[in-house]
XYZ file of N, CA and C in Angstrom:
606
model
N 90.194 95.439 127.233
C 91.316 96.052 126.530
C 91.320 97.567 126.696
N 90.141 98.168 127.072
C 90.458 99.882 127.448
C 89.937 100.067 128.652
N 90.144 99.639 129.409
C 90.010 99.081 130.747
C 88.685 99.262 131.289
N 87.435 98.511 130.849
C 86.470 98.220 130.985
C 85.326 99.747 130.369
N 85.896 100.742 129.724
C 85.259 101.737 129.004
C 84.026 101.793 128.450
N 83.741 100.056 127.627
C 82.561 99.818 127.207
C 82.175 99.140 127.973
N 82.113 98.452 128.879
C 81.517 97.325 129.216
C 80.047 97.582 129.491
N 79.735 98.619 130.206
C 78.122 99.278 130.551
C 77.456 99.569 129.644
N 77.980 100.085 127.806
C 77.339 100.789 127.320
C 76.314 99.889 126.095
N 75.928 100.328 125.199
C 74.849 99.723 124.519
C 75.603 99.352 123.236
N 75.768 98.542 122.712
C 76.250 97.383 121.712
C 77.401 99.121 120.434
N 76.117 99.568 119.879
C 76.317 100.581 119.273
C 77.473 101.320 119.536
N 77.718 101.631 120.877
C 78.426 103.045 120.922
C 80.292 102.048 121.384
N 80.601 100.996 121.276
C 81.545 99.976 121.317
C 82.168 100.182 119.827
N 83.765 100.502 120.092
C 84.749 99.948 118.798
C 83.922 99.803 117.803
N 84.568 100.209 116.697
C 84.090 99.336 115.257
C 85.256 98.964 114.971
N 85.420 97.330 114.840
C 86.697 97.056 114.603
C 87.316 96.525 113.319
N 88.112 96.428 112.801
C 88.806 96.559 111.089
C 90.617 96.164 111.308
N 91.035 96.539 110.076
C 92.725 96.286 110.533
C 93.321 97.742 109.259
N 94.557 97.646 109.573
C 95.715 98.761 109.048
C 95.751 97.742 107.761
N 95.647 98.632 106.558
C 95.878 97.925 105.641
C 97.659 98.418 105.133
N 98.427 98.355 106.282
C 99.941 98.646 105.757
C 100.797 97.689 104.690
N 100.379 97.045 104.281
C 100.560 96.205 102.837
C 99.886 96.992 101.532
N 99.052 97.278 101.950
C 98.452 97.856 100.495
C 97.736 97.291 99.886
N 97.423 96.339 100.867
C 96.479 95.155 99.668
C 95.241 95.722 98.907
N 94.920 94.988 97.643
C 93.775 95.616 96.976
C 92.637 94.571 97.645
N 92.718 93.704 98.407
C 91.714 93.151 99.154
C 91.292 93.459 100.482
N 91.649 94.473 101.172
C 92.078 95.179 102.518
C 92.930 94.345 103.549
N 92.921 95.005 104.351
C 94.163 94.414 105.667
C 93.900 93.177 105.894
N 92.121 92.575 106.044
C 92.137 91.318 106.996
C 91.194 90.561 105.580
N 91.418 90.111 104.282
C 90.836 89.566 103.984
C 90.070 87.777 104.781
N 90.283 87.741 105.542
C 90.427 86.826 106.157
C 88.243 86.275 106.400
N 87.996 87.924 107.003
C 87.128 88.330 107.205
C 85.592 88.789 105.913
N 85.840 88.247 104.890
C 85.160 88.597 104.146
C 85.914 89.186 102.468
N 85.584 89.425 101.452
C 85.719 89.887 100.563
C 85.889 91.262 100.148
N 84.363 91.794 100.638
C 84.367 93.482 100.470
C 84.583 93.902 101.991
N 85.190 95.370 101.880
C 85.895 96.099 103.069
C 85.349 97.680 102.267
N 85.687 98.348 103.694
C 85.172 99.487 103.777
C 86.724 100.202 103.934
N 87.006 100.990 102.858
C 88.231 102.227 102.905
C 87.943 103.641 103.442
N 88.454 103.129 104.819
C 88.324 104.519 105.213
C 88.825 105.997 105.288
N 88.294 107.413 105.496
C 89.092 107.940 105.431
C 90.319 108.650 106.332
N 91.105 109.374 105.735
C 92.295 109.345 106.892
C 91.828 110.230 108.292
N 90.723 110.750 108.112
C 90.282 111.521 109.343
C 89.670 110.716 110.657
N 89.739 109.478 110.289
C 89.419 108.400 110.941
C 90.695 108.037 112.182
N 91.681 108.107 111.805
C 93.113 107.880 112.402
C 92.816 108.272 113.502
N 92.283 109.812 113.717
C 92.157 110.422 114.684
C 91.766 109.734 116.164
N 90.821 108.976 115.686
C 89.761 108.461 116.747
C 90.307 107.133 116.840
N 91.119 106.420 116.630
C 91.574 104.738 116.115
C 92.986 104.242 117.104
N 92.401 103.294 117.818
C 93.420 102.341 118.532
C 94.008 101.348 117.601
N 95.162 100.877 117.922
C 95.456 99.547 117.395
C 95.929 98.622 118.214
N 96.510 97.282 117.776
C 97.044 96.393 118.851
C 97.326 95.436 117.324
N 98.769 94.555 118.369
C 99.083 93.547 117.432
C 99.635 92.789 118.019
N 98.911 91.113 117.690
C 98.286 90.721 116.938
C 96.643 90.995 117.319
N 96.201 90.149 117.030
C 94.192 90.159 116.985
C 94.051 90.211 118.216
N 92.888 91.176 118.355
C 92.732 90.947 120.127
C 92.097 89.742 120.785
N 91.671 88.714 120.034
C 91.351 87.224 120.391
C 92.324 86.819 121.287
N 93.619 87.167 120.502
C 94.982 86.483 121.448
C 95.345 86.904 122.281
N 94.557 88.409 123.031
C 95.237 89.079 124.345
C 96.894 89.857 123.780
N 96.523 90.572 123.072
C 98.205 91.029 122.612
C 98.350 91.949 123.574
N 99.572 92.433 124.063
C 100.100 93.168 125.036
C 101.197 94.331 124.343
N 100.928 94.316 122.890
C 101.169 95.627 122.307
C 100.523 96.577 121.616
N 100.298 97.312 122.095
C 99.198 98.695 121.218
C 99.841 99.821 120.648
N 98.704 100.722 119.930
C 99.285 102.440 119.483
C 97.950 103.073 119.237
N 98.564 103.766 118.716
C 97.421 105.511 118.167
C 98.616 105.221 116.713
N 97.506 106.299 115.972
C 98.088 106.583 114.505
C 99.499 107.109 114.786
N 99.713 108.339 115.504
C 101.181 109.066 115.932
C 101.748 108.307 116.512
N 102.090 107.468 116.746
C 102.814 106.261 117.996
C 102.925 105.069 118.202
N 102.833 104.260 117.324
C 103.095 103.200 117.642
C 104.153 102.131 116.674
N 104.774 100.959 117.029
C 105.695 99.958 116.370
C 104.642 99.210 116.130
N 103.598 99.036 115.630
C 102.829 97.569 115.345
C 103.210 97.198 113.896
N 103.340 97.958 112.923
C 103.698 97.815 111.791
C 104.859 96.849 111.635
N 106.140 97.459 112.313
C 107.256 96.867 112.804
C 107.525 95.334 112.566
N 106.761 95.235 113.817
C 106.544 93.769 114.385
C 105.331 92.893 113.689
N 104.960 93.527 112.812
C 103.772 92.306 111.786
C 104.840 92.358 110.816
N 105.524 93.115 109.799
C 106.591 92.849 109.344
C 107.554 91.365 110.278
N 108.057 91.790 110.988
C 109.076 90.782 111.042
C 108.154 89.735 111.286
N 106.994 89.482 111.747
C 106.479 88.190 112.723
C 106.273 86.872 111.379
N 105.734 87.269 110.110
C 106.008 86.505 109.284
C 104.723 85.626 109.648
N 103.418 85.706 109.719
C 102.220 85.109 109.853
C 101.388 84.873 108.843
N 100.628 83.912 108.946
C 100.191 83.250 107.942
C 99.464 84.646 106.967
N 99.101 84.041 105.468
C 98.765 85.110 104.932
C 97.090 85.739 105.646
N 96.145 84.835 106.250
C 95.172 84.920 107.120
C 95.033 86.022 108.107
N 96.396 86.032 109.067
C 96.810 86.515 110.259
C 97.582 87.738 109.799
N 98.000 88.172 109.431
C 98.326 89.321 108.359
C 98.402 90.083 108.466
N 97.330 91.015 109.648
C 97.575 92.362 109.852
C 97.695 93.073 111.096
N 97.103 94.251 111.359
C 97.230 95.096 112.841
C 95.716 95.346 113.138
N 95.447 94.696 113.985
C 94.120 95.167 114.253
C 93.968 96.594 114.809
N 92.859 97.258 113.829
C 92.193 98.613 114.293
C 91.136 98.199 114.781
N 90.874 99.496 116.483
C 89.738 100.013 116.563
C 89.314 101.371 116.394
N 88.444 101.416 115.953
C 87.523 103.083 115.046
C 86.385 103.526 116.149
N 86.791 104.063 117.345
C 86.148 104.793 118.490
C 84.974 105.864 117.824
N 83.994 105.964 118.503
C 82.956 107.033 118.041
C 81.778 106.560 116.713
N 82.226 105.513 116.649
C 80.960 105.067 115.280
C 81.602 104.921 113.991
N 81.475 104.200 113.148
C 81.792 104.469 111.082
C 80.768 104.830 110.630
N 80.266 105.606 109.963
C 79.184 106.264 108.970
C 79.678 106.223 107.565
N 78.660 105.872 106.785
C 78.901 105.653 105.731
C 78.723 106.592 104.995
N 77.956 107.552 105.156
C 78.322 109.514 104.458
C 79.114 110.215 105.291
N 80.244 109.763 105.938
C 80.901 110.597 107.136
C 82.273 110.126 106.674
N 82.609 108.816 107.078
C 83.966 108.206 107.535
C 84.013 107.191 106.327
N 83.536 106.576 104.897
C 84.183 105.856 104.722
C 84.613 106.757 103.121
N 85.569 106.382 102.891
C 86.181 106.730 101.629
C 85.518 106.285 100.455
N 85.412 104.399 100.310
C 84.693 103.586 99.235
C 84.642 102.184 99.638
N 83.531 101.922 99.423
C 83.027 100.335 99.101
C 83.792 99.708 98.613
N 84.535 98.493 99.043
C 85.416 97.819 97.747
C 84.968 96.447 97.506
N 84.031 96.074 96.396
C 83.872 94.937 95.699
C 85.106 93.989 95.425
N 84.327 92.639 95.719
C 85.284 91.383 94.748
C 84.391 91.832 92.948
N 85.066 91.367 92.474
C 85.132 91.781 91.092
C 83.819 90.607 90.475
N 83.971 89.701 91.294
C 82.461 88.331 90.731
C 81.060 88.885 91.194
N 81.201 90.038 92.007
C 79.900 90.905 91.941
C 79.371 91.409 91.114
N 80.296 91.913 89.866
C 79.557 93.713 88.946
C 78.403 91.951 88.055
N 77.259 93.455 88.238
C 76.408 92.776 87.638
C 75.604 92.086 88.086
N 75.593 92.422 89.320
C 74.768 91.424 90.516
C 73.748 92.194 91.168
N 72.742 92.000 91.990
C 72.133 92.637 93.137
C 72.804 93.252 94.202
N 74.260 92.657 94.308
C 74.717 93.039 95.212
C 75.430 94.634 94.829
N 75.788 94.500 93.732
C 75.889 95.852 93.263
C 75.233 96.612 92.912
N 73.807 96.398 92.724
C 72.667 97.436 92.468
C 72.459 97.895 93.973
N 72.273 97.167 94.919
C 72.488 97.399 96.342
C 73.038 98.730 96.577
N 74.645 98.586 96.623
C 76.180 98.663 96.884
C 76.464 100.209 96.527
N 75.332 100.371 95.073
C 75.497 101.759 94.551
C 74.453 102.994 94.792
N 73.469 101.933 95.635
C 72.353 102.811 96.942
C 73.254 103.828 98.241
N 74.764 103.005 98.080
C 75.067 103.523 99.671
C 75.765 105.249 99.253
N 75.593 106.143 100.585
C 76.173 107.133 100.272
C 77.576 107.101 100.326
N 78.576 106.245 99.965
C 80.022 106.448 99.762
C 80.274 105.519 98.235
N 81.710 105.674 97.760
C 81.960 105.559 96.651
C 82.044 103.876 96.277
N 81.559 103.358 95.028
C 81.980 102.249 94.790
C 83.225 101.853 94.272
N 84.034 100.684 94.667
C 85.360 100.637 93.341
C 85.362 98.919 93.951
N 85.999 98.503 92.955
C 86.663 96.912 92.961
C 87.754 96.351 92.974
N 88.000 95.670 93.549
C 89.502 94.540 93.667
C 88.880 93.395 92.882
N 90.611 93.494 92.140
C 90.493 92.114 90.895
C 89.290 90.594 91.423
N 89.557 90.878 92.723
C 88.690 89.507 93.140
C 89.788 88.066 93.381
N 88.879 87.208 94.130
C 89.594 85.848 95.009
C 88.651 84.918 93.568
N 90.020 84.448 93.023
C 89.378 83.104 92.741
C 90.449 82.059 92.281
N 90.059 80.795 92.932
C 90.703 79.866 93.137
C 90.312 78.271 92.009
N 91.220 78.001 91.550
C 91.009 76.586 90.725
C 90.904 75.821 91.138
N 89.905 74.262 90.868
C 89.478 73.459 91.620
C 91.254 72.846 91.418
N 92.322 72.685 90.863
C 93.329 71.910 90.449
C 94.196 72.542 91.472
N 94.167 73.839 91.945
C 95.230 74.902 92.666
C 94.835 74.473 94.234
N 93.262 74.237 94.576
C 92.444 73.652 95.896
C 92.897 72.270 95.880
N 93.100 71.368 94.815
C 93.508 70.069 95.263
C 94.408 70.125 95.865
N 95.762 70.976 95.567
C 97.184 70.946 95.899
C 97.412 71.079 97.624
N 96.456 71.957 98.594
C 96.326 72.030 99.819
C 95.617 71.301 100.624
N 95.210 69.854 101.148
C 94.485 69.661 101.408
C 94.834 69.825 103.075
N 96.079 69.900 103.462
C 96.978 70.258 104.533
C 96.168 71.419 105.242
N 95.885 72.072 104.532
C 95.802 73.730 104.911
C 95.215 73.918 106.505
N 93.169 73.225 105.667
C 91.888 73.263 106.291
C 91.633 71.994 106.977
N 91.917 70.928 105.815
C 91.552 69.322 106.326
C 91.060 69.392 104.523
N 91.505 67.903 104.424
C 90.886 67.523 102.910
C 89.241 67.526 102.996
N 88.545 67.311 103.781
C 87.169 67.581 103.309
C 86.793 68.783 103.101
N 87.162 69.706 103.676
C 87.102 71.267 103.367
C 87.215 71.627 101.802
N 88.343 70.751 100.696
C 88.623 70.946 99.591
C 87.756 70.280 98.991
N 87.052 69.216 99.214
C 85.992 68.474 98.883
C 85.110 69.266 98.481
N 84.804 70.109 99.693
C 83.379 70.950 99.895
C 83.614 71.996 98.708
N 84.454 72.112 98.801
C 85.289 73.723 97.810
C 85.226 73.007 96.119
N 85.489 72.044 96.235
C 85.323 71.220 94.936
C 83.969 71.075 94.384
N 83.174 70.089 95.308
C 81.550 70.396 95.080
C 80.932 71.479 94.712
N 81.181 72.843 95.249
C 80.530 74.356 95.100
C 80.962 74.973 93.773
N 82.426 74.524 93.343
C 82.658 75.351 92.007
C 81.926 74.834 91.125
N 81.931 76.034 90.156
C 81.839 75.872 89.028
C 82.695 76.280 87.978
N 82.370 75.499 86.859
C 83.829 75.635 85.981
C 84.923 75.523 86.048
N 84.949 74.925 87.333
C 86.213 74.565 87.485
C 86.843 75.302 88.658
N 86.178 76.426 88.949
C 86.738 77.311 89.942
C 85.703 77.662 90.790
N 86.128 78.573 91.867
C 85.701 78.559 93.650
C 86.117 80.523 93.476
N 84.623 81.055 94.556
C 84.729 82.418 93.814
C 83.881 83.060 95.112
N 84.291 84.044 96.113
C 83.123 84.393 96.760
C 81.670 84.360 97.098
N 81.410 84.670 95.448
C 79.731 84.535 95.456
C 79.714 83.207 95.879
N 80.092 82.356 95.014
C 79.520 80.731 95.148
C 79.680 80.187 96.454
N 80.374 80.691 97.636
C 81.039 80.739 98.815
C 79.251 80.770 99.396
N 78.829 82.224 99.192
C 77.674 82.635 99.752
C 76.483 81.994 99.490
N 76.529 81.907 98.123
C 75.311 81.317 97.480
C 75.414 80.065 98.385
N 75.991 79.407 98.795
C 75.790 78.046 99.540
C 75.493 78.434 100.995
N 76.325 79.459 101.359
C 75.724 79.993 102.776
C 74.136 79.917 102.695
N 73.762 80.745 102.171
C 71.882 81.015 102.113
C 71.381 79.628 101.783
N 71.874 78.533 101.535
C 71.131 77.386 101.252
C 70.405 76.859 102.495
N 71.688 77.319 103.469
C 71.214 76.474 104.625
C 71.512 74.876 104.856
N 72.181 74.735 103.675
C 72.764 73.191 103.802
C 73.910 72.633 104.144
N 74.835 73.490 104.544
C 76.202 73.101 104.732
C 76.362 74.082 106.187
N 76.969 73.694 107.342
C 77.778 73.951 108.353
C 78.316 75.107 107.884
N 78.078 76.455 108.830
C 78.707 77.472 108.171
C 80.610 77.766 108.987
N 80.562 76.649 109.529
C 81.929 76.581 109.831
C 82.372 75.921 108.484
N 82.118 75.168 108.343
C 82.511 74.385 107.025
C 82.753 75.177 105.562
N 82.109 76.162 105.235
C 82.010 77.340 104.541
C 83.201 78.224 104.914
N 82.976 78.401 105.918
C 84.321 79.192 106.240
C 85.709 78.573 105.985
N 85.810 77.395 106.297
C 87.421 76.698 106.183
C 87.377 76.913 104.828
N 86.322 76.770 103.693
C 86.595 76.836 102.824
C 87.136 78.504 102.294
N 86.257 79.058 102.811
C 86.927 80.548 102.217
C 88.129 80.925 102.603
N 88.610 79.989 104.181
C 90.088 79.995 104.092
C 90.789 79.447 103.198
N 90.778 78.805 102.603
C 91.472 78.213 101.251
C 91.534 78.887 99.791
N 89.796 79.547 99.778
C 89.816 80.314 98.836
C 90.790 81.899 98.942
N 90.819 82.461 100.092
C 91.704 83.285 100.558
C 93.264 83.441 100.455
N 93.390 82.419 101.261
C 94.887 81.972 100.958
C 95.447 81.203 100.188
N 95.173 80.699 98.694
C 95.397 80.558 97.812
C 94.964 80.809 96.387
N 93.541 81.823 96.667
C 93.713 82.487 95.349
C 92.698 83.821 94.999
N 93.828 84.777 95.960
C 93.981 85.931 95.853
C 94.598 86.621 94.933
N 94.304 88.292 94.651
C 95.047 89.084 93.480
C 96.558 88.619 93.744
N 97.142 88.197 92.546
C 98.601 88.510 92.485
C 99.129 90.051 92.771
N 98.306 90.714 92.540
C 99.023 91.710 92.514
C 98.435 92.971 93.031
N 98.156 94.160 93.999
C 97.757 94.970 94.032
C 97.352 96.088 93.470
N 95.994 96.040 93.110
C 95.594 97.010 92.385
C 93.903 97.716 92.627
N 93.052 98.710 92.471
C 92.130 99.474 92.631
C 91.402 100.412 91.094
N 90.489 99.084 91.360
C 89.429 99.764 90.094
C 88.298 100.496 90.119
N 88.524 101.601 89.781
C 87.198 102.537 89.959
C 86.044 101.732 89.953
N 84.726 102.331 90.331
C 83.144 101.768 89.959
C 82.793 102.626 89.081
């Protein structure tokens, strides 16, 4: 995609890649990819390719921050809530006392290790309301993933509901297919995300 630029060099000095969060979401551009995201700051633009759609698919449209329609055309394209955004690449490295703005937590963290962690790093902490999904709201899709996927998503909650952590906590078990984990966090993703956009301090 930059016409063979990295191909020689050492893992490190290659893209760091992310997406345009031009929605605004309080979960970032590609929840797709995980829960917590890194907000970067705008001095970052500088150094940052884009392309749309994902570069998995070979897209044959790109930009720079000053120049480009990708926004445009994810607007009209109307893609699943998954597929969603503009993929960025962040040339020159991300540093976490340099380039990122703040840490952004799912909200089923505070109170965890992962946030005693989280508040070691040199950039800022804050939280999004958080993904969580009802085992009654997971029955309704079984279309989505495949009904055993909701099965699996059913088995893992508790209380009734399906929540990042519990996502992970089964990862580290080592007992379940971590493809299988994943279809599920597609479900947990795309059906029970913040209603609404919003950003809570740490």
């Amino acid at each position: 995609m930059f016409g063979g630029a990295y191909d020689a060099v050492p893992a490190h000095h290659r893209p760091v890649y992310g997406g345009l969060n031009f929605r605004r979401k309080s979960v970032g551009a590609a929840p797709r990819f995980g829960s917590a995201h890194l907000r970067l700051t705008a001095s970052t633009l500088s150094r940052a390719t884009f392309c749309y759609p994902d570069s998995h698919l070979e897209p044959t449209m790109f930009g720079v921050a000053e120049r480009m329609s990708l926004v445009d055309l994810a607007h009209a394209d109307h893609r699943d809530e998954l597929d969603d955004y503009v993929e960025a690449q962040v040339h020159g490295g991300v540093r976490l006392d340099r380039d990122v703005e703040a840490l952004v937590l799912d909200a089923c963290y505070r109170g965890t290790d992962v946030e005693s962690l989280a508040r070691r790093l040199p950039c800022r902490l804050e939280w999004h309301p958080g993904f969580r999904l009802s085992v009654a709201e997971l029955r309704q899709h079984p279309d989505y993933r495949g009904p055993r996927y909701v099965e699996l998503g059913v088995a893992l909650a508790v209380g009734g509901y399906l929540n990042p952590r519990l996502i992970g906590d089964a990862v580290r078990t080592g007992c379940y297919h971590p493809q299988d984990l994943k279809r599920v966090w597609h479900h947990l993703v795309r059906f029970g995300g913040p209603a609404t956009p919003s950003r809570i301090p740490g």
